[in-house]
Coordinates of C-alpha atoms and ligand atoms in Angstrom, one line a residue:
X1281 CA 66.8 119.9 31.4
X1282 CA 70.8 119.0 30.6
X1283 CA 72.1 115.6 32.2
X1284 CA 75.2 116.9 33.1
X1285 CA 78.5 115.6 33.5
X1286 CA 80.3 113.8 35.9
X1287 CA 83.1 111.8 36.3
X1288 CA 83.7 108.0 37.6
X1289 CA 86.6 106.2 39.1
X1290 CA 87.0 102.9 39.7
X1291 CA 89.2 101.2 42.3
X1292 CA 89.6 98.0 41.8
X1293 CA 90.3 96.4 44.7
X1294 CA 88.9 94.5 47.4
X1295 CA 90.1 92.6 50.7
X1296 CA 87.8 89.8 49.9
X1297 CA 85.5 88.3 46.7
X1298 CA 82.3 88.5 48.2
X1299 CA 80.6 85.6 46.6
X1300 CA 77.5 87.3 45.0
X1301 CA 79.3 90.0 43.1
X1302 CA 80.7 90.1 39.9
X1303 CA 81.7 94.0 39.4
X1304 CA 85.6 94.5 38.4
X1305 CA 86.8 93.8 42.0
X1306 CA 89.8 91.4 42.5
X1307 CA 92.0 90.6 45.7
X1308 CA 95.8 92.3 45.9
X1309 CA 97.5 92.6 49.1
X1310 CA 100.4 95.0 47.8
X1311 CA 100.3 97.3 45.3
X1312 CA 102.0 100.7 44.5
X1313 CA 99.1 103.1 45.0
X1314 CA 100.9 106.0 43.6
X1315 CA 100.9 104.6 40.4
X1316 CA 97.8 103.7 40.4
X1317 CA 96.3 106.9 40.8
X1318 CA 98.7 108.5 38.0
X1319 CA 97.4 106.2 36.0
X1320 CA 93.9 107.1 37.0
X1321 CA 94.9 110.7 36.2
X1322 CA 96.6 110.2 32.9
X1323 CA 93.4 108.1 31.6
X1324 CA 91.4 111.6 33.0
X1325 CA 93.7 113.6 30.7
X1326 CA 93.2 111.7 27.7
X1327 CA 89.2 111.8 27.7
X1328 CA 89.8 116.0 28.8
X1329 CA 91.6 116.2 25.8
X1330 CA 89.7 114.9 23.7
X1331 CA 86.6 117.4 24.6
X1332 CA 87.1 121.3 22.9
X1333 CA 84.4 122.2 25.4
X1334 CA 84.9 121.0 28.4
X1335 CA 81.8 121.0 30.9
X1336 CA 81.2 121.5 34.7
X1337 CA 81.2 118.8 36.6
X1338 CA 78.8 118.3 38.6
X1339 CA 79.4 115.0 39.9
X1340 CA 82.3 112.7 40.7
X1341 CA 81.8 109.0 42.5
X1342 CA 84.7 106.9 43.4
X1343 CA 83.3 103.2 43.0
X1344 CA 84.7 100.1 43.5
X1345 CA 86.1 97.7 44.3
X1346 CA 86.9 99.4 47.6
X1347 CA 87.7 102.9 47.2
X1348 CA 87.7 103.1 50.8
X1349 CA 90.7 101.1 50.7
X1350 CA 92.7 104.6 49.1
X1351 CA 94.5 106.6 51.2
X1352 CA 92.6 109.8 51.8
X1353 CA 95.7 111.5 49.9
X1354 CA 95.2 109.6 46.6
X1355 CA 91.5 110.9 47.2
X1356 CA 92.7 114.1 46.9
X1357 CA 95.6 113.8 44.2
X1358 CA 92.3 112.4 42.3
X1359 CA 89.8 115.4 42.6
X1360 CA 93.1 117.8 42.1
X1361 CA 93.3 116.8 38.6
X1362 CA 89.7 116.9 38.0
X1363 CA 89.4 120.2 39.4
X1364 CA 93.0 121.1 36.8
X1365 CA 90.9 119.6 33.9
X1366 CA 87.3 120.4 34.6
X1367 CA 85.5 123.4 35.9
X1368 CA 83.8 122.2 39.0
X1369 CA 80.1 123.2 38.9
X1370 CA 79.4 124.9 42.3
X1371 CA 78.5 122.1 45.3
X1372 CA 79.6 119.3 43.2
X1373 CA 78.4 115.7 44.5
X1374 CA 82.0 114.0 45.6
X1375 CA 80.5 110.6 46.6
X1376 CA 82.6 107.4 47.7
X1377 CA 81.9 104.0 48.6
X1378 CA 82.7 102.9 51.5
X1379 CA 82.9 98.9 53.3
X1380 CA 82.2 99.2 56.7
X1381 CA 85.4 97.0 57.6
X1382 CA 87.7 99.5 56.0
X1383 CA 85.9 102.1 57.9
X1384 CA 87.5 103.8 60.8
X1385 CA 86.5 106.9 62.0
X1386 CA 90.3 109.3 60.8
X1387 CA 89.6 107.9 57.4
X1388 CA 85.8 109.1 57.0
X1389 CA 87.5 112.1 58.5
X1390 CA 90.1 112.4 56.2
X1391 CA 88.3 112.0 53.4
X1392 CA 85.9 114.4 54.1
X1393 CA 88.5 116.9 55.0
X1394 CA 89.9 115.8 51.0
X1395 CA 86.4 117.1 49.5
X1396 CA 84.8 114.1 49.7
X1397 CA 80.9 115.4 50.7
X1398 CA 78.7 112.4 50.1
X1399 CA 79.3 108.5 51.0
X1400 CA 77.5 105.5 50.2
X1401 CA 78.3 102.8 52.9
X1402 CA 78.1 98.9 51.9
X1403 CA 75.8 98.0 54.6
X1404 CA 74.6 95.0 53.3
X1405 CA 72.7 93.3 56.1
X1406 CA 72.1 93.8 59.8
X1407 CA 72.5 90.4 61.3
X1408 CA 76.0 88.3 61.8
X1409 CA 74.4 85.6 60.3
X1410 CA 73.3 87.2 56.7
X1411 CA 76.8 89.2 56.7
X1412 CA 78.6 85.9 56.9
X1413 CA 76.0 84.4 54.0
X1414 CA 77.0 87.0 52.4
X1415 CA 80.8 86.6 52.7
X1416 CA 81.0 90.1 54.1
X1417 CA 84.3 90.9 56.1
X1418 CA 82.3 93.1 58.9
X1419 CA 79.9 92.2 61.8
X1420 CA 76.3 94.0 61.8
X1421 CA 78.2 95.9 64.9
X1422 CA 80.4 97.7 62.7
X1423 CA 77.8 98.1 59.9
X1424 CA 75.8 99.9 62.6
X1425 CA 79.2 102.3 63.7
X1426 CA 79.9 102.8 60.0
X1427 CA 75.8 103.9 59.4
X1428 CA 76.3 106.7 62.1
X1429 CA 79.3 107.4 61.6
X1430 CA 78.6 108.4 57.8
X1431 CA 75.2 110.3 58.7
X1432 CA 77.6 112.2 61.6
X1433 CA 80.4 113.1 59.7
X1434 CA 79.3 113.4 55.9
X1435 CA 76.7 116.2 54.7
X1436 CA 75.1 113.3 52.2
X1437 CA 74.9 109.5 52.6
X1438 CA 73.7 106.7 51.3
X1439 CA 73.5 102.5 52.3
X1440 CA 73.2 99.6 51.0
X1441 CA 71.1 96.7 51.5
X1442 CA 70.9 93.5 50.1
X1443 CA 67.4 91.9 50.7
X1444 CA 65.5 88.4 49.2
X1445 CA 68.2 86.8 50.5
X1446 CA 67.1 83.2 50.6
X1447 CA 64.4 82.1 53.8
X1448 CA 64.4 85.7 54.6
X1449 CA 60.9 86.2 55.4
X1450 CA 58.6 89.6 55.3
X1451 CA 59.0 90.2 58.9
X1452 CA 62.5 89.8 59.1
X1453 CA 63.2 92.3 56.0
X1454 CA 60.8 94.7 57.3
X1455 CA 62.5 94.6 61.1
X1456 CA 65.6 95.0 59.1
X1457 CA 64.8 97.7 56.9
X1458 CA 63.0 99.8 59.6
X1459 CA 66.2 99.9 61.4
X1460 CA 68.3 100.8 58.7
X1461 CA 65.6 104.1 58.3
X1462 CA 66.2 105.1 61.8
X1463 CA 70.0 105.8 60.8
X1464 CA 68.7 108.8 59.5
X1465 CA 70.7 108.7 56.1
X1466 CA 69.1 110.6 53.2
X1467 CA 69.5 107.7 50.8
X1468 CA 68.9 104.0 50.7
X1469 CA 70.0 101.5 47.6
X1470 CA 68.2 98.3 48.3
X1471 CA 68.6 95.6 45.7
X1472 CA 67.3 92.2 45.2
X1473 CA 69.8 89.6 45.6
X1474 CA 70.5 88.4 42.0
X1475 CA 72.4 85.5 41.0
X1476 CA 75.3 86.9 38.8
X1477 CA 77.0 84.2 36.0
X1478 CA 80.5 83.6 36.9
X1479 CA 80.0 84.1 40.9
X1480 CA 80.3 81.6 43.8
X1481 CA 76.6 82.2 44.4
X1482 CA 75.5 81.1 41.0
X1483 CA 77.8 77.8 41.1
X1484 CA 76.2 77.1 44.9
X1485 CA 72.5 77.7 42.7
X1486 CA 73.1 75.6 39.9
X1487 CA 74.2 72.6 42.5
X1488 CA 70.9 73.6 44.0
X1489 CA 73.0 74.6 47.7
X1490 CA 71.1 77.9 47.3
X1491 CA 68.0 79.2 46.7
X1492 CA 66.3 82.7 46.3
X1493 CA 63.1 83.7 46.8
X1494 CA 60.4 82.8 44.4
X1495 CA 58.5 85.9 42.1
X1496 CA 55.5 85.9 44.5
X1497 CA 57.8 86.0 47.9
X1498 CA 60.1 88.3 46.1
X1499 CA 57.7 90.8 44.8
X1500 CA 56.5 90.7 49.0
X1501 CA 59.3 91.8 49.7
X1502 CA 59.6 94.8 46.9
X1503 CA 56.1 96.0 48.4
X1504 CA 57.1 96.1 51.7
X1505 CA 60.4 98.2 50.7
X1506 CA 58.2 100.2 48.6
X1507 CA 55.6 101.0 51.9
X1508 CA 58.2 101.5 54.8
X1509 CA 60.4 103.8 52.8
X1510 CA 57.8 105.7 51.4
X1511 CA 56.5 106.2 55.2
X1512 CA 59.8 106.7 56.2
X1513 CA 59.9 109.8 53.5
X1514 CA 62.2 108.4 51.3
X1515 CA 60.0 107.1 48.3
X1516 CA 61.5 105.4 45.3
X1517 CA 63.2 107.7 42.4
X1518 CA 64.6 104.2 40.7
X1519 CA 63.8 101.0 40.8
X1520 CA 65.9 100.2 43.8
X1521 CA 67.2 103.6 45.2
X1522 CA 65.5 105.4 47.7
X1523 CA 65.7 108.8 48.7
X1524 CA 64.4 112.1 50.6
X1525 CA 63.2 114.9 47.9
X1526 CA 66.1 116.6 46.9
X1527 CA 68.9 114.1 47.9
X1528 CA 68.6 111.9 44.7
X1529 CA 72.1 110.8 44.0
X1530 CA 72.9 113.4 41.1
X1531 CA 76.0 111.0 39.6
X1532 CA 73.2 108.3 38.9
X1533 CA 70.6 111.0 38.0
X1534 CA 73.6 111.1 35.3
X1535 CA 73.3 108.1 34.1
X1536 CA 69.2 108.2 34.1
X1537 CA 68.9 110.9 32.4
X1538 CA 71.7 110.0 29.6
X1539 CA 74.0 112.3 30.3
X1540 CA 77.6 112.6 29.8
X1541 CA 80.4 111.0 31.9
X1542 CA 83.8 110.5 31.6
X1543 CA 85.3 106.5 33.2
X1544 CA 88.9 106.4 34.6
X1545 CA 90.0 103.6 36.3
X1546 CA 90.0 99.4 35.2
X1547 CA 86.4 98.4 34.3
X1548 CA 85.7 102.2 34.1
X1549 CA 82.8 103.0 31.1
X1550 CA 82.1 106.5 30.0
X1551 CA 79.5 108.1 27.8
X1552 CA 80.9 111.1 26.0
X1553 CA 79.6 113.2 23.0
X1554 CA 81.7 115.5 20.8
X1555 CA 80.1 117.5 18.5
X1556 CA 77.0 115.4 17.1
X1557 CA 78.9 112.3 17.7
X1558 CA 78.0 110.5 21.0
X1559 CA 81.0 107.5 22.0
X1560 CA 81.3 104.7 24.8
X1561 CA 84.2 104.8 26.3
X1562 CA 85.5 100.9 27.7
X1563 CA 88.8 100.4 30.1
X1564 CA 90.5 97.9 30.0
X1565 CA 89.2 95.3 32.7
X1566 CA 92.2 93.3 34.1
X1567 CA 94.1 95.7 36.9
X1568 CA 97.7 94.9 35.9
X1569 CA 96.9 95.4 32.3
X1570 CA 95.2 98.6 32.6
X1571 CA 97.8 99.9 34.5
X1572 CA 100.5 99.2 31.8
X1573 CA 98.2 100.1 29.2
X1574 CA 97.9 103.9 30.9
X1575 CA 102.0 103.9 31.7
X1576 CA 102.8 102.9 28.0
X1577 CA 99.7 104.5 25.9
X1578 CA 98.6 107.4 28.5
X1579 CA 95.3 105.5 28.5
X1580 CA 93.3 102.0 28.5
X1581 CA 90.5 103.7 27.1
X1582 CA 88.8 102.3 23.8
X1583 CA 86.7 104.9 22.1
X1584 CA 83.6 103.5 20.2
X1585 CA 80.9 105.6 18.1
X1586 CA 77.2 104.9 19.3
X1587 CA 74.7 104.8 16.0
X1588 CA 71.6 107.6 17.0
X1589 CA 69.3 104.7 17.4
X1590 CA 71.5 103.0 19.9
X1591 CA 72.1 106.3 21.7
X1592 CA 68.1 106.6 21.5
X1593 CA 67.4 103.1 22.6
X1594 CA 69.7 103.7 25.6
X1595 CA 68.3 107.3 27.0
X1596 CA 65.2 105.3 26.6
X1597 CA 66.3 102.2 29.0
X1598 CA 68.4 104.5 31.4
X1599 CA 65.4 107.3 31.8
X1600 CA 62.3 104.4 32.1
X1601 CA 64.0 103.7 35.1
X1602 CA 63.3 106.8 37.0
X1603 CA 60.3 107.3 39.1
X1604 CA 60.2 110.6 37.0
X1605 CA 60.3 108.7 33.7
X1606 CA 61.7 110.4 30.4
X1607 CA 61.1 113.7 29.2
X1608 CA 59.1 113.6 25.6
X1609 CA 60.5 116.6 24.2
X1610 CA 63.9 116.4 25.2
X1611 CA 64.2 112.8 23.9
X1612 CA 62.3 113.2 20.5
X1613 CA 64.6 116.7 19.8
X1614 CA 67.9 115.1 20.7
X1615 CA 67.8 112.0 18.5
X1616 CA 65.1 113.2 16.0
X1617 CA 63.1 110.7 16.6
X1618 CA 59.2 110.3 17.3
X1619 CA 57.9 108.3 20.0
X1620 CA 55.3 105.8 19.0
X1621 CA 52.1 107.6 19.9
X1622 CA 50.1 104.8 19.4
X1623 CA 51.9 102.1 21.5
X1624 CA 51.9 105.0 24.4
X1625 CA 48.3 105.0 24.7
X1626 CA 48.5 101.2 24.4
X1627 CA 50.7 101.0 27.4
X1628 CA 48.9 103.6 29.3
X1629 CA 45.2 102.4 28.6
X1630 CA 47.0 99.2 30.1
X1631 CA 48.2 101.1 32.9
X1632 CA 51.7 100.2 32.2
X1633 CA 52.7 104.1 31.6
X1634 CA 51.8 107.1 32.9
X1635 CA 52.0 110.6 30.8
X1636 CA 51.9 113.7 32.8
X1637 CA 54.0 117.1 32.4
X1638 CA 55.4 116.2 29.4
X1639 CA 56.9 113.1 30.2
X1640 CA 56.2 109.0 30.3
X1641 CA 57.0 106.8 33.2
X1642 CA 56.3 103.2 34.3
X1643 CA 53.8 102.6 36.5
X1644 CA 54.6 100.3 39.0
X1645 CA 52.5 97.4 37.2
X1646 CA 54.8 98.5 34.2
X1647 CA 58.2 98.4 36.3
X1648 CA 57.6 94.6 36.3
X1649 CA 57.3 94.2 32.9
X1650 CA 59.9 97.3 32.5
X1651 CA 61.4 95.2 29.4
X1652 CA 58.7 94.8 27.4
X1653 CA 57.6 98.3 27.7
X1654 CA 60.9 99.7 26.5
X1655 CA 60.8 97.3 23.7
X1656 CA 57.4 99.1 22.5
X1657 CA 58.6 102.3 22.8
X1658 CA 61.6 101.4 20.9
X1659 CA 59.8 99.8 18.2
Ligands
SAM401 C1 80.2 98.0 43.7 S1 79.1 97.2 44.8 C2 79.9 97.4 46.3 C3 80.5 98.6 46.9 C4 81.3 98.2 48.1 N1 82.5 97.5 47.7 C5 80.6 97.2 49.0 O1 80.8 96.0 48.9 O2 79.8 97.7 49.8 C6 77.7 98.2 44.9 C7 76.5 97.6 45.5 O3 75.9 96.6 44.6 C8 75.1 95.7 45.3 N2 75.3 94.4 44.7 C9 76.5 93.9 44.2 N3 76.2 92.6 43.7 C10 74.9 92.3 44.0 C11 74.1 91.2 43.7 N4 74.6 90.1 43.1 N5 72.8 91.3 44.1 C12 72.3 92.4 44.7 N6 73.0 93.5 44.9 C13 74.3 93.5 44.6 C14 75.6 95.8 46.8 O4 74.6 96.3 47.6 C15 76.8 96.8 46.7 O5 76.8 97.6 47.8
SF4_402 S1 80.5 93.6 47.0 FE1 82.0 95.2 47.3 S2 83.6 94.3 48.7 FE2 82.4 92.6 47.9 S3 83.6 91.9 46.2 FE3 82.1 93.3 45.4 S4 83.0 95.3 45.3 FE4 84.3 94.0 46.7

């Protein structure tokens, strides 16, 4: 089966820090959005040009940062050029995120009406009092608005959920989460809180002012998502995405499955092979920077050759990830490599992997220990 290719653009901005993440989002009140999407377009042409065979795409996600923040227009001005550069494979995923306090209901609208057909809406938490933890700018009120509102007006979406948030007990989580499930959307993300170096959060958890969930409460908590969404019919395909059959997200599938993709936008990273030659592609971080960078050079991008075995040792980290697991055949002819037979069965008489169809995947004693089974596999 091919990867595919899709494309990702990050928008860097955000109206708040919220103080557990540390993604490429920073705070600017006024900016000249026009040139931020030509820049975002010019960076697009440079990778475009850089391909003699330009592919389909079958996926583009507008990530953030806040991309609802952009005006529907620069939306559009965005997925114009793709479409100029690109073919577009036929019912291409257009995804965007979307903060339910930049969410009003013309916007969803008009960003539908752009071509936008799937969105993935920062839910977080349903309760005042976890939002504010949280720093989030929105009330569970609006969170609840945005939910239906997405499920109403978008043929696809997705939320997301932050749960082990510290004294959140089993019952809580699991009265949150059911709600969440009776939104109806065809897609959950539901991560862990984690502690990110260089956040708010992990200065408050180094002066001890906050505390997570220990491994036993925590992994609880993972059961419990595990159970209600798989009764809810929207079983695992990752380690913390959820969805019906069918309405995987295909730009992560991307990703899983080591395919290409092409990053515009500050932060943005690509994967991108020409020829036999597989390259990661790195923007510039800093906003301002990047922007000068694409208005002097055409692009921020730096272009970087991936050795086989890195590229190998990468499919095999991205693809372990998937409920599905990794393909055998595809891996072992693509990078010419064998997969150790022996540590396989080791794993599997373990019952740390599973082989069936032709491929391996974790099982879900071996998604716990998902590190040290890659690292036999890789040996
Ligand atoms: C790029 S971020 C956010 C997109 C959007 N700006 C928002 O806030 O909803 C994508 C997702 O990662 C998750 N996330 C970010 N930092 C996290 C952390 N430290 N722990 C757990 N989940 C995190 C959040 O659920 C978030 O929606
Ligand atoms: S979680 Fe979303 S809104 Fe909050 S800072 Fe990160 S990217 Fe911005």
């Amino acid at each position: 089966m091919s990867a595919g290719f899709g494309v990702y653009i990050h928008w860097p901005f955000c109206v708040a820090k919220c103080p557990y993440c540390d993604f490429n989002s920073h705070v600017r009140t006024s900016f000249d959005e026009a040139r931020w999407v030509a820049g975002i377009v010019r960076e697009l042409e440079a990778i475009a040009s850089r391909q003699d065979m330009r592919p389909p795409v079958e996926s583009v996600f507008f990530g953030g940062g806040t991309p609802s923040l952009m005006q529907a227009q620069s939306v559009g001005a965005v997925l114009e050029a793709i479409a100029r550069l690109w073919p577009m494979a036929d019912n291409a995923e257009i995804t965007l995120e979307a903060n339910p306090n930049s969410v009003e209901q013309a916007r969803f609208r008009e960003y539908r009406t752009a071509g936008v057909n799937r969105v993935s809406v920062g839910v977080q938490a349903l309760n005042d009092a976890d939002l504010a933890f949280l720093g989030r700018k929105h009330d569970a009120k609006e969170a609840r608005h945005a939910a239906a509102l997405a499920v109403e007006i978008f043929p696809r979406a997705s939320l997301d959920l932050i749960y082990a948030r510290p004294t959140q007990s089993v019952e809580e989580w699991k009265e949150e989460l059911r709600a969440a499930l009776s939104f109806g959307s065809e897609h959950l993300s539901l991560y862990q809180l984690t502690i990110e170096p260089g956040t708010a959060f992990a200065t408050a958890h180094a002066q001890g002012k906050l505390t997570t969930p220990g491994d036993d409460h925590a992994a609880a908590l993972y059961e419990v998502t595990q159970e209600l969404c798989e009764a809810a019919g929207r079983p695992a395909y990752e380690i913390s995405n959820h969805a019906r059959a069918g309405a995987e997200c295909r730009h992560n599938l991307i990703y899983w499955r080591y395919g290409d993709y092409a990053g515009a936008g500050p932060g943005a990273h690509g994967r991108i092979s020409l020829g036999a030659q597989r390259f990661a592609t790195q923007a510039e971080r800093l906003p301002e920077r990047w922007l000068a960078k694409t208005e002097e050079l055409g692009s921020s991008l730096i272009w970087e050759e991936i050795s086989r075995e890195d590229a190998a040792r990468e499919h095999l980290v991205m693809a372990m990830r998937l409920a599905e697991g990794m393909n055998i055949d595809t891996y072992e002819r693509r990078w010419n490599a064998s997969l150790p037979r022996a540590q396989m069965a080791a794993l599997t008489a373990e019952n740390f992997l599973v082989q069936a169809d032709g491929h391996i995947a974790a099982t879900p004693r071996g998604r716990l220990v998902l590190n040290r089974v890659i690292s036999e596999l890789a040996a």
